[in-house]
JSON list of C-alpha atoms in Angstrom, two decimals:
[
{"chain": "A", "resi": 1, "resn": "MET", "atom": "CA", "xyz": [134.52, 98.26, 85.67]},
{"chain": "A", "resi": 2, "resn": "SER", "atom": "CA", "xyz": [132.22, 95.70, 87.74]},
{"chain": "A", "resi": 3, "resn": "VAL", "atom": "CA", "xyz": [130.71, 91.91, 86.32]},
{"chain": "A", "resi": 4, "resn": "ASN", "atom": "CA", "xyz": [127.19, 90.89, 86.56]},
{"chain": "A", "resi": 5, "resn": "ILE", "atom": "CA", "xyz": [125.59, 87.60, 85.39]},
{"chain": "A", "resi": 6, "resn": "ALA", "atom": "CA", "xyz": [122.30, 87.36, 85.32]},
{"chain": "A", "resi": 7, "resn": "ILE", "atom": "CA", "xyz": [120.63, 83.88, 86.10]},
{"chain": "A", "resi": 8, "resn": "ASP", "atom": "CA", "xyz": [116.95, 83.14, 84.13]},
{"chain": "A", "resi": 9, "resn": "GLY", "atom": "CA", "xyz": [114.49, 80.73, 84.13]},
{"chain": "A", "resi": 10, "resn": "PRO", "atom": "CA", "xyz": [111.01, 79.67, 85.62]},
{"chain": "A", "resi": 11, "resn": "ALA", "atom": "CA", "xyz": [109.98, 77.97, 88.80]},
{"chain": "A", "resi": 12, "resn": "GLY", "atom": "CA", "xyz": [111.59, 75.54, 90.15]},
{"chain": "A", "resi": 13, "resn": "ALA", "atom": "CA", "xyz": [114.53, 75.09, 87.45]},
{"chain": "A", "resi": 14, "resn": "GLY", "atom": "CA", "xyz": [117.15, 75.95, 90.49]},
{"chain": "A", "resi": 15, "resn": "LYS", "atom": "CA", "xyz": [118.63, 79.45, 90.15]},
{"chain": "A", "resi": 16, "resn": "SER", "atom": "CA", "xyz": [118.16, 80.47, 93.24]},
{"chain": "A", "resi": 17, "resn": "THR", "atom": "CA", "xyz": [120.17, 77.49, 94.52]},
{"chain": "A", "resi": 18, "resn": "ILE", "atom": "CA", "xyz": [123.04, 77.99, 91.71]},
{"chain": "A", "resi": 19, "resn": "ALA", "atom": "CA", "xyz": [123.27, 82.02, 91.50]},
{"chain": "A", "resi": 20, "resn": "LYS", "atom": "CA", "xyz": [124.51, 81.70, 95.18]},
{"chain": "A", "resi": 21, "resn": "ALA", "atom": "CA", "xyz": [126.83, 78.57, 94.55]},
{"chain": "A", "resi": 22, "resn": "VAL", "atom": "CA", "xyz": [128.10, 80.59, 92.07]},
{"chain": "A", "resi": 23, "resn": "ALA", "atom": "CA", "xyz": [128.33, 83.99, 93.75]},
{"chain": "A", "resi": 24, "resn": "LYS", "atom": "CA", "xyz": [130.48, 82.03, 96.63]},
{"chain": "A", "resi": 25, "resn": "GLU", "atom": "CA", "xyz": [132.25, 80.79, 93.96]},
{"chain": "A", "resi": 26, "resn": "LEU", "atom": "CA", "xyz": [133.88, 83.75, 91.71]},
{"chain": "A", "resi": 27, "resn": "GLU", "atom": "CA", "xyz": [133.15, 85.94, 94.98]},
{"chain": "A", "resi": 28, "resn": "PHE", "atom": "CA", "xyz": [131.01, 88.07, 93.69]},
{"chain": "A", "resi": 29, "resn": "ILE", "atom": "CA", "xyz": [127.59, 89.81, 95.72]},
{"chain": "A", "resi": 30, "resn": "TYR", "atom": "CA", "xyz": [123.99, 87.56, 95.46]},
{"chain": "A", "resi": 31, "resn": "VAL", "atom": "CA", "xyz": [121.55, 89.38, 95.08]},
{"chain": "A", "resi": 32, "resn": "ASP", "atom": "CA", "xyz": [118.78, 88.05, 96.10]},
{"chain": "A", "resi": 33, "resn": "THR", "atom": "CA", "xyz": [115.89, 89.69, 94.67]},
{"chain": "A", "resi": 34, "resn": "GLY", "atom": "CA", "xyz": [113.21, 88.37, 95.57]},
{"chain": "A", "resi": 35, "resn": "ALA", "atom": "CA", "xyz": [114.51, 89.24, 99.25]},
{"chain": "A", "resi": 36, "resn": "MET", "atom": "CA", "xyz": [114.78, 93.67, 98.09]},
{"chain": "A", "resi": 37, "resn": "TYR", "atom": "CA", "xyz": [110.60, 93.02, 96.95]},
{"chain": "A", "resi": 38, "resn": "ARG", "atom": "CA", "xyz": [110.09, 91.78, 101.04]},
{"chain": "A", "resi": 39, "resn": "ALA", "atom": "CA", "xyz": [112.60, 94.87, 102.23]},
{"chain": "A", "resi": 40, "resn": "MET", "atom": "CA", "xyz": [110.06, 97.14, 100.19]},
{"chain": "A", "resi": 41, "resn": "ALA", "atom": "CA", "xyz": [107.01, 95.85, 101.73]},
{"chain": "A", "resi": 42, "resn": "LEU", "atom": "CA", "xyz": [108.15, 95.81, 105.17]},
{"chain": "A", "resi": 43, "resn": "HIS", "atom": "CA", "xyz": [108.39, 99.97, 104.32]},
{"chain": "A", "resi": 44, "resn": "LEU", "atom": "CA", "xyz": [104.81, 99.99, 102.87]},
{"chain": "A", "resi": 45, "resn": "LEU", "atom": "CA", "xyz": [103.95, 98.39, 105.85]},
{"chain": "A", "resi": 46, "resn": "ARG", "atom": "CA", "xyz": [105.71, 100.11, 108.25]},
{"chain": "A", "resi": 47, "resn": "GLN", "atom": "CA", "xyz": [103.88, 103.61, 106.71]},
{"chain": "A", "resi": 48, "resn": "ASN", "atom": "CA", "xyz": [100.94, 102.04, 107.92]},
{"chain": "A", "resi": 49, "resn": "ILE", "atom": "CA", "xyz": [99.90, 100.94, 104.17]},
{"chain": "A", "resi": 50, "resn": "ALA", "atom": "CA", "xyz": [97.05, 99.02, 103.38]},
{"chain": "A", "resi": 51, "resn": "PRO", "atom": "CA", "xyz": [97.41, 96.03, 100.35]},
{"chain": "A", "resi": 52, "resn": "GLY", "atom": "CA", "xyz": [94.57, 96.94, 98.84]},
{"chain": "A", "resi": 53, "resn": "GLU", "atom": "CA", "xyz": [96.01, 100.88, 98.39]},
{"chain": "A", "resi": 54, "resn": "GLU", "atom": "CA", "xyz": [97.54, 101.30, 95.73]},
{"chain": "A", "resi": 55, "resn": "ASP", "atom": "CA", "xyz": [98.24, 105.23, 95.09]},
{"chain": "A", "resi": 56, "resn": "LYS", "atom": "CA", "xyz": [100.14, 105.36, 98.72]},
{"chain": "A", "resi": 57, "resn": "MET", "atom": "CA", "xyz": [102.19, 102.59, 97.68]},
{"chain": "A", "resi": 58, "resn": "ASP", "atom": "CA", "xyz": [103.56, 104.19, 94.45]},
{"chain": "A", "resi": 59, "resn": "ALA", "atom": "CA", "xyz": [104.02, 106.97, 96.10]},
{"chain": "A", "resi": 60, "resn": "ALA", "atom": "CA", "xyz": [105.72, 105.71, 99.88]},
{"chain": "A", "resi": 61, "resn": "CYS", "atom": "CA", "xyz": [108.40, 103.83, 97.76]},
{"chain": "A", "resi": 62, "resn": "GLU", "atom": "CA", "xyz": [110.20, 106.25, 96.59]},
{"chain": "A", "resi": 63, "resn": "ASN", "atom": "CA", "xyz": [111.94, 107.75, 99.45]},
{"chain": "A", "resi": 64, "resn": "ALA", "atom": "CA", "xyz": [112.74, 103.99, 100.09]},
{"chain": "A", "resi": 65, "resn": "GLU", "atom": "CA", "xyz": [116.46, 102.55, 100.25]},
{"chain": "A", "resi": 66, "resn": "ILE", "atom": "CA", "xyz": [116.91, 99.57, 99.14]},
{"chain": "A", "resi": 67, "resn": "SER", "atom": "CA", "xyz": [120.86, 97.27, 98.89]},
{"chain": "A", "resi": 68, "resn": "ILE", "atom": "CA", "xyz": [122.53, 94.06, 100.08]},
{"chain": "A", "resi": 69, "resn": "VAL", "atom": "CA", "xyz": [125.34, 93.30, 101.96]},
{"chain": "A", "resi": 70, "resn": "TYR", "atom": "CA", "xyz": [127.52, 90.46, 103.49]},
{"chain": "A", "resi": 71, "resn": "GLU", "atom": "CA", "xyz": [128.91, 90.41, 106.25]},
{"chain": "A", "resi": 72, "resn": "ASP", "atom": "CA", "xyz": [130.89, 87.02, 107.85]},
{"chain": "A", "resi": 73, "resn": "GLY", "atom": "CA", "xyz": [129.89, 85.47, 104.45]},
{"chain": "A", "resi": 74, "resn": "ALA", "atom": "CA", "xyz": [126.22, 86.02, 104.89]},
{"chain": "A", "resi": 75, "resn": "GLN", "atom": "CA", "xyz": [123.47, 88.32, 103.17]},
{"chain": "A", "resi": 76, "resn": "GLN", "atom": "CA", "xyz": [122.65, 90.84, 104.61]},
{"chain": "A", "resi": 77, "resn": "VAL", "atom": "CA", "xyz": [119.41, 93.32, 103.65]},
{"chain": "A", "resi": 78, "resn": "LEU", "atom": "CA", "xyz": [119.46, 96.99, 104.31]},
{"chain": "A", "resi": 79, "resn": "LEU", "atom": "CA", "xyz": [116.13, 99.05, 104.57]},
{"chain": "A", "resi": 80, "resn": "ASN", "atom": "CA", "xyz": [117.49, 103.22, 104.24]},
{"chain": "A", "resi": 81, "resn": "GLY", "atom": "CA", "xyz": [120.58, 102.08, 106.65]},
{"chain": "A", "resi": 82, "resn": "GLU", "atom": "CA", "xyz": [118.87, 98.99, 109.04]},
{"chain": "A", "resi": 83, "resn": "ASN", "atom": "CA", "xyz": [119.59, 95.65, 108.82]},
{"chain": "A", "resi": 84, "resn": "VAL", "atom": "CA", "xyz": [115.92, 94.34, 108.29]},
{"chain": "A", "resi": 85, "resn": "THR", "atom": "CA", "xyz": [116.98, 90.85, 106.70]},
{"chain": "A", "resi": 86, "resn": "ALA", "atom": "CA", "xyz": [115.26, 89.43, 110.53]},
{"chain": "A", "resi": 87, "resn": "SER", "atom": "CA", "xyz": [112.11, 90.89, 109.53]},
{"chain": "A", "resi": 88, "resn": "LEU", "atom": "CA", "xyz": [111.46, 89.65, 105.60]},
{"chain": "A", "resi": 89, "resn": "ARG", "atom": "CA", "xyz": [110.46, 86.14, 106.27]},
{"chain": "A", "resi": 90, "resn": "LYS", "atom": "CA", "xyz": [107.50, 87.03, 108.82]},
{"chain": "A", "resi": 91, "resn": "GLU", "atom": "CA", "xyz": [104.05, 86.11, 106.88]},
{"chain": "A", "resi": 92, "resn": "GLU", "atom": "CA", "xyz": [102.19, 89.21, 106.58]},
{"chain": "A", "resi": 93, "resn": "VAL", "atom": "CA", "xyz": [106.32, 90.63, 104.75]},
{"chain": "A", "resi": 94, "resn": "GLY", "atom": "CA", "xyz": [105.58, 88.28, 102.20]},
{"chain": "A", "resi": 95, "resn": "ASN", "atom": "CA", "xyz": [101.56, 89.12, 101.63]},
{"chain": "A", "resi": 96, "resn": "MET", "atom": "CA", "xyz": [101.93, 92.58, 101.72]},
{"chain": "A", "resi": 97, "resn": "ALA", "atom": "CA", "xyz": [105.18, 91.20, 99.03]},
{"chain": "A", "resi": 98, "resn": "SER", "atom": "CA", "xyz": [102.94, 89.18, 96.67]},
{"chain": "A", "resi": 99, "resn": "VAL", "atom": "CA", "xyz": [100.82, 92.73, 96.46]},
{"chain": "A", "resi": 100, "resn": "SER", "atom": "CA", "xyz": [102.54, 95.65, 96.17]},
{"chain": "A", "resi": 101, "resn": "SER", "atom": "CA", "xyz": [105.17, 93.43, 93.91]},
{"chain": "A", "resi": 102, "resn": "ALA", "atom": "CA", "xyz": [102.66, 93.10, 90.95]},
{"chain": "A", "resi": 103, "resn": "ARG", "atom": "CA", "xyz": [102.45, 97.54, 91.32]},
{"chain": "A", "resi": 104, "resn": "PRO", "atom": "CA", "xyz": [104.66, 98.98, 87.86]},
{"chain": "A", "resi": 105, "resn": "ARG", "atom": "CA", "xyz": [105.92, 101.68, 90.41]},
{"chain": "A", "resi": 106, "resn": "ILE", "atom": "CA", "xyz": [107.16, 99.39, 92.51]},
{"chain": "A", "resi": 107, "resn": "ARG", "atom": "CA", "xyz": [109.19, 96.42, 90.08]},
{"chain": "A", "resi": 108, "resn": "GLU", "atom": "CA", "xyz": [110.51, 100.02, 88.38]},
{"chain": "A", "resi": 109, "resn": "LYS", "atom": "CA", "xyz": [111.89, 101.41, 91.32]},
{"chain": "A", "resi": 110, "resn": "LEU", "atom": "CA", "xyz": [113.59, 98.41, 92.15]},
{"chain": "A", "resi": 111, "resn": "VAL", "atom": "CA", "xyz": [114.58, 97.48, 89.25]},
{"chain": "A", "resi": 112, "resn": "GLU", "atom": "CA", "xyz": [116.03, 101.55, 89.21]},
{"chain": "A", "resi": 113, "resn": "LEU", "atom": "CA", "xyz": [117.82, 99.30, 92.94]},
{"chain": "A", "resi": 114, "resn": "GLN", "atom": "CA", "xyz": [118.48, 96.43, 91.37]},
{"chain": "A", "resi": 115, "resn": "ARG", "atom": "CA", "xyz": [120.98, 98.65, 88.78]},
{"chain": "A", "resi": 116, "resn": "VAL", "atom": "CA", "xyz": [122.93, 100.45, 91.14]},
{"chain": "A", "resi": 117, "resn": "LEU", "atom": "CA", "xyz": [124.13, 97.23, 93.26]},
{"chain": "A", "resi": 118, "resn": "ALA", "atom": "CA", "xyz": [125.01, 95.62, 89.44]},
{"chain": "A", "resi": 119, "resn": "ALA", "atom": "CA", "xyz": [126.97, 99.80, 88.19]},
{"chain": "A", "resi": 120, "resn": "LYS", "atom": "CA", "xyz": [128.94, 99.16, 91.97]},
{"chain": "A", "resi": 121, "resn": "ALA", "atom": "CA", "xyz": [129.72, 95.31, 92.91]},
{"chain": "A", "resi": 122, "resn": "ASP", "atom": "CA", "xyz": [130.65, 91.66, 91.16]},
{"chain": "A", "resi": 123, "resn": "VAL", "atom": "CA", "xyz": [127.20, 90.41, 90.97]},
{"chain": "A", "resi": 124, "resn": "VAL", "atom": "CA", "xyz": [125.39, 87.47, 89.94]},
{"chain": "A", "resi": 125, "resn": "MET", "atom": "CA", "xyz": [120.73, 88.16, 89.94]},
{"chain": "A", "resi": 126, "resn": "ASP", "atom": "CA", "xyz": [118.50, 85.58, 89.39]},
{"chain": "A", "resi": 127, "resn": "GLY", "atom": "CA", "xyz": [115.13, 86.39, 88.71]},
{"chain": "A", "resi": 128, "resn": "ARG", "atom": "CA", "xyz": [111.89, 86.63, 85.85]},
{"chain": "A", "resi": 129, "resn": "ASP", "atom": "CA", "xyz": [113.51, 89.22, 83.64]},
{"chain": "A", "resi": 130, "resn": "ILE", "atom": "CA", "xyz": [117.30, 89.85, 84.66]},
{"chain": "A", "resi": 131, "resn": "GLY", "atom": "CA", "xyz": [118.51, 89.41, 81.40]},
{"chain": "A", "resi": 132, "resn": "THR", "atom": "CA", "xyz": [115.74, 91.15, 79.58]},
{"chain": "A", "resi": 133, "resn": "CYS", "atom": "CA", "xyz": [115.12, 93.76, 81.70]},
{"chain": "A", "resi": 134, "resn": "VAL", "atom": "CA", "xyz": [117.22, 94.32, 84.93]},
{"chain": "A", "resi": 135, "resn": "LEU", "atom": "CA", "xyz": [120.44, 94.02, 83.36]},
{"chain": "A", "resi": 136, "resn": "PRO", "atom": "CA", "xyz": [119.98, 94.19, 79.19]},
{"chain": "A", "resi": 137, "resn": "ASP", "atom": "CA", "xyz": [123.96, 94.81, 78.92]},
{"chain": "A", "resi": 138, "resn": "ALA", "atom": "CA", "xyz": [124.84, 91.83, 81.89]},
{"chain": "A", "resi": 139, "resn": "ASP", "atom": "CA", "xyz": [128.42, 90.18, 80.76]},
{"chain": "A", "resi": 140, "resn": "VAL", "atom": "CA", "xyz": [127.01, 86.60, 80.66]},
{"chain": "A", "resi": 141, "resn": "LYS", "atom": "CA", "xyz": [123.34, 86.21, 80.22]},
{"chain": "A", "resi": 142, "resn": "ILE", "atom": "CA", "xyz": [121.75, 82.05, 81.28]},
{"chain": "A", "resi": 143, "resn": "TYR", "atom": "CA", "xyz": [118.41, 80.80, 80.98]},
{"chain": "A", "resi": 144, "resn": "LEU", "atom": "CA", "xyz": [118.09, 77.40, 83.35]},
{"chain": "A", "resi": 145, "resn": "THR", "atom": "CA", "xyz": [115.62, 75.43, 82.56]},
{"chain": "A", "resi": 146, "resn": "ALA", "atom": "CA", "xyz": [114.78, 72.39, 83.15]},
{"chain": "A", "resi": 147, "resn": "SER", "atom": "CA", "xyz": [111.50, 70.12, 82.40]},
{"chain": "A", "resi": 148, "resn": "ALA", "atom": "CA", "xyz": [108.25, 70.85, 84.48]},
{"chain": "A", "resi": 149, "resn": "HIS", "atom": "CA", "xyz": [107.98, 66.49, 85.33]},
{"chain": "A", "resi": 150, "resn": "THR", "atom": "CA", "xyz": [111.39, 66.95, 86.98]},
{"chain": "A", "resi": 151, "resn": "ARG", "atom": "CA", "xyz": [111.03, 69.99, 88.60]},
{"chain": "A", "resi": 152, "resn": "ALA", "atom": "CA", "xyz": [108.24, 68.79, 89.74]},
{"chain": "A", "resi": 153, "resn": "LEU", "atom": "CA", "xyz": [109.90, 65.74, 91.09]},
{"chain": "A", "resi": 154, "resn": "ARG", "atom": "CA", "xyz": [112.29, 67.89, 92.78]},
{"chain": "A", "resi": 155, "resn": "ARG", "atom": "CA", "xyz": [109.55, 69.85, 94.21]},
{"chain": "A", "resi": 156, "resn": "CYS", "atom": "CA", "xyz": [108.54, 66.73, 95.50]},
{"chain": "A", "resi": 157, "resn": "ARG", "atom": "CA", "xyz": [111.50, 65.59, 96.91]},
{"chain": "A", "resi": 158, "resn": "GLU", "atom": "CA", "xyz": [111.46, 68.84, 99.09]},
{"chain": "A", "resi": 159, "resn": "LEU", "atom": "CA", "xyz": [108.50, 68.38, 100.55]},
{"chain": "A", "resi": 160, "resn": "GLU", "atom": "CA", "xyz": [109.20, 65.15, 101.33]},
{"chain": "A", "resi": 161, "resn": "GLU", "atom": "CA", "xyz": [112.37, 65.83, 102.96]},
{"chain": "A", "resi": 162, "resn": "LYS", "atom": "CA", "xyz": [110.64, 67.78, 105.15]},
{"chain": "A", "resi": 163, "resn": "GLY", "atom": "CA", "xyz": [107.42, 65.10, 105.98]},
{"chain": "A", "resi": 164, "resn": "ILE", "atom": "CA", "xyz": [104.89, 67.38, 103.63]},
{"chain": "A", "resi": 165, "resn": "SER", "atom": "CA", "xyz": [102.58, 64.19, 101.85]},
{"chain": "A", "resi": 166, "resn": "CYS", "atom": "CA", "xyz": [102.76, 65.76, 97.91]},
{"chain": "A", "resi": 167, "resn": "VAL", "atom": "CA", "xyz": [100.62, 64.11, 94.47]},
{"chain": "A", "resi": 168, "resn": "LEU", "atom": "CA", "xyz": [103.70, 64.54, 91.42]},
{"chain": "A", "resi": 169, "resn": "GLU", "atom": "CA", "xyz": [100.76, 65.14, 88.99]},
{"chain": "A", "resi": 170, "resn": "GLU", "atom": "CA", "xyz": [99.01, 68.48, 91.05]},
{"chain": "A", "resi": 171, "resn": "ILE", "atom": "CA", "xyz": [102.62, 70.03, 91.19]},
{"chain": "A", "resi": 172, "resn": "GLU", "atom": "CA", "xyz": [103.83, 69.11, 87.54]},
{"chain": "A", "resi": 173, "resn": "ALA", "atom": "CA", "xyz": [99.99, 70.30, 86.65]},
{"chain": "A", "resi": 174, "resn": "ASP", "atom": "CA", "xyz": [100.57, 73.91, 89.83]},
{"chain": "A", "resi": 175, "resn": "ILE", "atom": "CA", "xyz": [103.96, 74.26, 87.41]},
{"chain": "A", "resi": 176, "resn": "ASN", "atom": "CA", "xyz": [102.97, 74.38, 83.89]},
{"chain": "A", "resi": 177, "resn": "ASP", "atom": "CA", "xyz": [100.60, 76.48, 85.40]},
{"chain": "A", "resi": 178, "resn": "ARG", "atom": "CA", "xyz": [103.23, 78.76, 86.46]},
{"chain": "A", "resi": 179, "resn": "ASP", "atom": "CA", "xyz": [105.18, 79.04, 83.53]},
{"chain": "A", "resi": 180, "resn": "HIS", "atom": "CA", "xyz": [101.78, 79.86, 81.41]},
{"chain": "A", "resi": 181, "resn": "ARG", "atom": "CA", "xyz": [101.52, 82.62, 84.29]},
{"chain": "A", "resi": 182, "resn": "ASP", "atom": "CA", "xyz": [105.16, 83.99, 83.88]},
{"chain": "A", "resi": 183, "resn": "MET", "atom": "CA", "xyz": [105.62, 84.04, 80.39]},
{"chain": "A", "resi": 184, "resn": "THR", "atom": "CA", "xyz": [102.13, 85.62, 79.18]},
{"chain": "A", "resi": 185, "resn": "ARG", "atom": "CA", "xyz": [102.19, 88.64, 81.98]},
{"chain": "A", "resi": 186, "resn": "GLU", "atom": "CA", "xyz": [101.98, 92.37, 81.05]},
{"chain": "A", "resi": 187, "resn": "ILE", "atom": "CA", "xyz": [105.36, 93.07, 83.02]},
{"chain": "A", "resi": 188, "resn": "SER", "atom": "CA", "xyz": [108.18, 91.54, 82.14]},
{"chain": "A", "resi": 189, "resn": "PRO", "atom": "CA", "xyz": [107.08, 88.38, 80.87]},
{"chain": "A", "resi": 190, "resn": "LEU", "atom": "CA", "xyz": [109.43, 85.91, 81.44]},
{"chain": "A", "resi": 191, "resn": "ARG", "atom": "CA", "xyz": [111.20, 84.66, 77.70]},
{"chain": "A", "resi": 192, "resn": "GLN", "atom": "CA", "xyz": [114.73, 84.01, 76.98]},
{"chain": "A", "resi": 193, "resn": "ALA", "atom": "CA", "xyz": [117.32, 86.79, 76.20]},
{"chain": "A", "resi": 194, "resn": "GLU", "atom": "CA", "xyz": [118.41, 86.64, 72.34]},
{"chain": "A", "resi": 195, "resn": "ASP", "atom": "CA", "xyz": [122.12, 86.19, 73.83]},
{"chain": "A", "resi": 196, "resn": "ALA", "atom": "CA", "xyz": [121.51, 83.91, 76.84]},
{"chain": "A", "resi": 197, "resn": "ILE", "atom": "CA", "xyz": [122.67, 80.28, 77.14]},
{"chain": "A", "resi": 198, "resn": "LEU", "atom": "CA", "xyz": [120.29, 77.83, 77.69]},
{"chain": "A", "resi": 199, "resn": "VAL", "atom": "CA", "xyz": [121.60, 75.24, 80.11]},
{"chain": "A", "resi": 200, "resn": "ASP", "atom": "CA", "xyz": [118.70, 72.52, 80.70]},
{"chain": "A", "resi": 201, "resn": "SER", "atom": "CA", "xyz": [119.59, 71.21, 83.92]},
{"chain": "A", "resi": 202, "resn": "SER", "atom": "CA", "xyz": [117.10, 68.21, 83.65]},
{"chain": "A", "resi": 203, "resn": "GLN", "atom": "CA", "xyz": [119.82, 65.84, 84.09]},
{"chain": "A", "resi": 204, "resn": "MET", "atom": "CA", "xyz": [122.62, 67.72, 85.77]},
{"chain": "A", "resi": 205, "resn": "THR", "atom": "CA", "xyz": [123.50, 67.93, 89.11]},
{"chain": "A", "resi": 206, "resn": "ILE", "atom": "CA", "xyz": [123.80, 71.64, 90.90]},
{"chain": "A", "resi": 207, "resn": "GLU", "atom": "CA", "xyz": [127.29, 70.52, 90.61]},
{"chain": "A", "resi": 208, "resn": "GLU", "atom": "CA", "xyz": [127.42, 70.36, 87.53]},
{"chain": "A", "resi": 209, "resn": "VAL", "atom": "CA", "xyz": [125.33, 73.37, 86.77]},
{"chain": "A", "resi": 210, "resn": "LYS", "atom": "CA", "xyz": [128.02, 75.18, 88.09]},
{"chain": "A", "resi": 211, "resn": "ALA", "atom": "CA", "xyz": [130.10, 74.36, 87.33]},
{"chain": "A", "resi": 212, "resn": "GLU", "atom": "CA", "xyz": [129.28, 75.00, 83.52]},
{"chain": "A", "resi": 213, "resn": "ILE", "atom": "CA", "xyz": [127.78, 78.36, 84.30]},
{"chain": "A", "resi": 214, "resn": "ILE", "atom": "CA", "xyz": [131.36, 78.96, 86.12]},
{"chain": "A", "resi": 215, "resn": "ARG", "atom": "CA", "xyz": [133.06, 77.82, 82.25]},
{"chain": "A", "resi": 216, "resn": "LEU", "atom": "CA", "xyz": [130.36, 79.60, 79.83]},
{"chain": "A", "resi": 217, "resn": "TYR", "atom": "CA", "xyz": [131.67, 82.83, 82.71]},
{"chain": "A", "resi": 218, "resn": "ARG", "atom": "CA", "xyz": [135.45, 82.50, 82.07]},
{"chain": "A", "resi": 219, "resn": "GLU", "atom": "CA", "xyz": [135.42, 81.90, 78.40]},
{"chain": "A", "resi": 220, "resn": "SER", "atom": "CA", "xyz": [133.42, 85.63, 77.79]},
{"chain": "A", "resi": 221, "resn": "ARG", "atom": "CA", "xyz": [136.70, 87.21, 80.03]},
{"chain": "A", "resi": 222, "resn": "LYS", "atom": "CA", "xyz": [139.26, 85.31, 77.91]}
]
């Protein structure tokens, strides 16, 4: 029986960073759901489908098989058996993913593929609706959050380290807007699953959050 850990939470809470760290420590597979949406977008582009051709998107997604494997400790994304990892960060792929990910049928298809992965292997999966929609029976569900101010400070630090100037108040306002959109969208809105454990990382380091989630996992196995 595979073991599944679901980590949900708002943008900027550190879900991906923590999920990757937990997966590495436990030797689980980290399922990068965002990369799967990009792989689907690449599949649609290869079918010469334009961002406005929604019916064609829905039809074309049916013959896409997307999975994640690890080679030498690095995540590789397979599209119909081909390693497409190197193509996923292209701008046109990101633009298509932004449009196609809003299509209900494409979301349904990717949820099916994510569940197949989780049934086969021990996984850590993060997102906005993993514990509520994708893996409702996950062994451990975490709702990872931090205050909007803390998340804005973290984002500012990231930008400044790259030499990009930022205005903290503007970033915090953007985060609050995004939280509102995520929590009020029609399909799979962001919310804490009833059986999820709340972890507020506002005053915690990455190492402390990782340790807490691993502790909760080990406690659940007793």
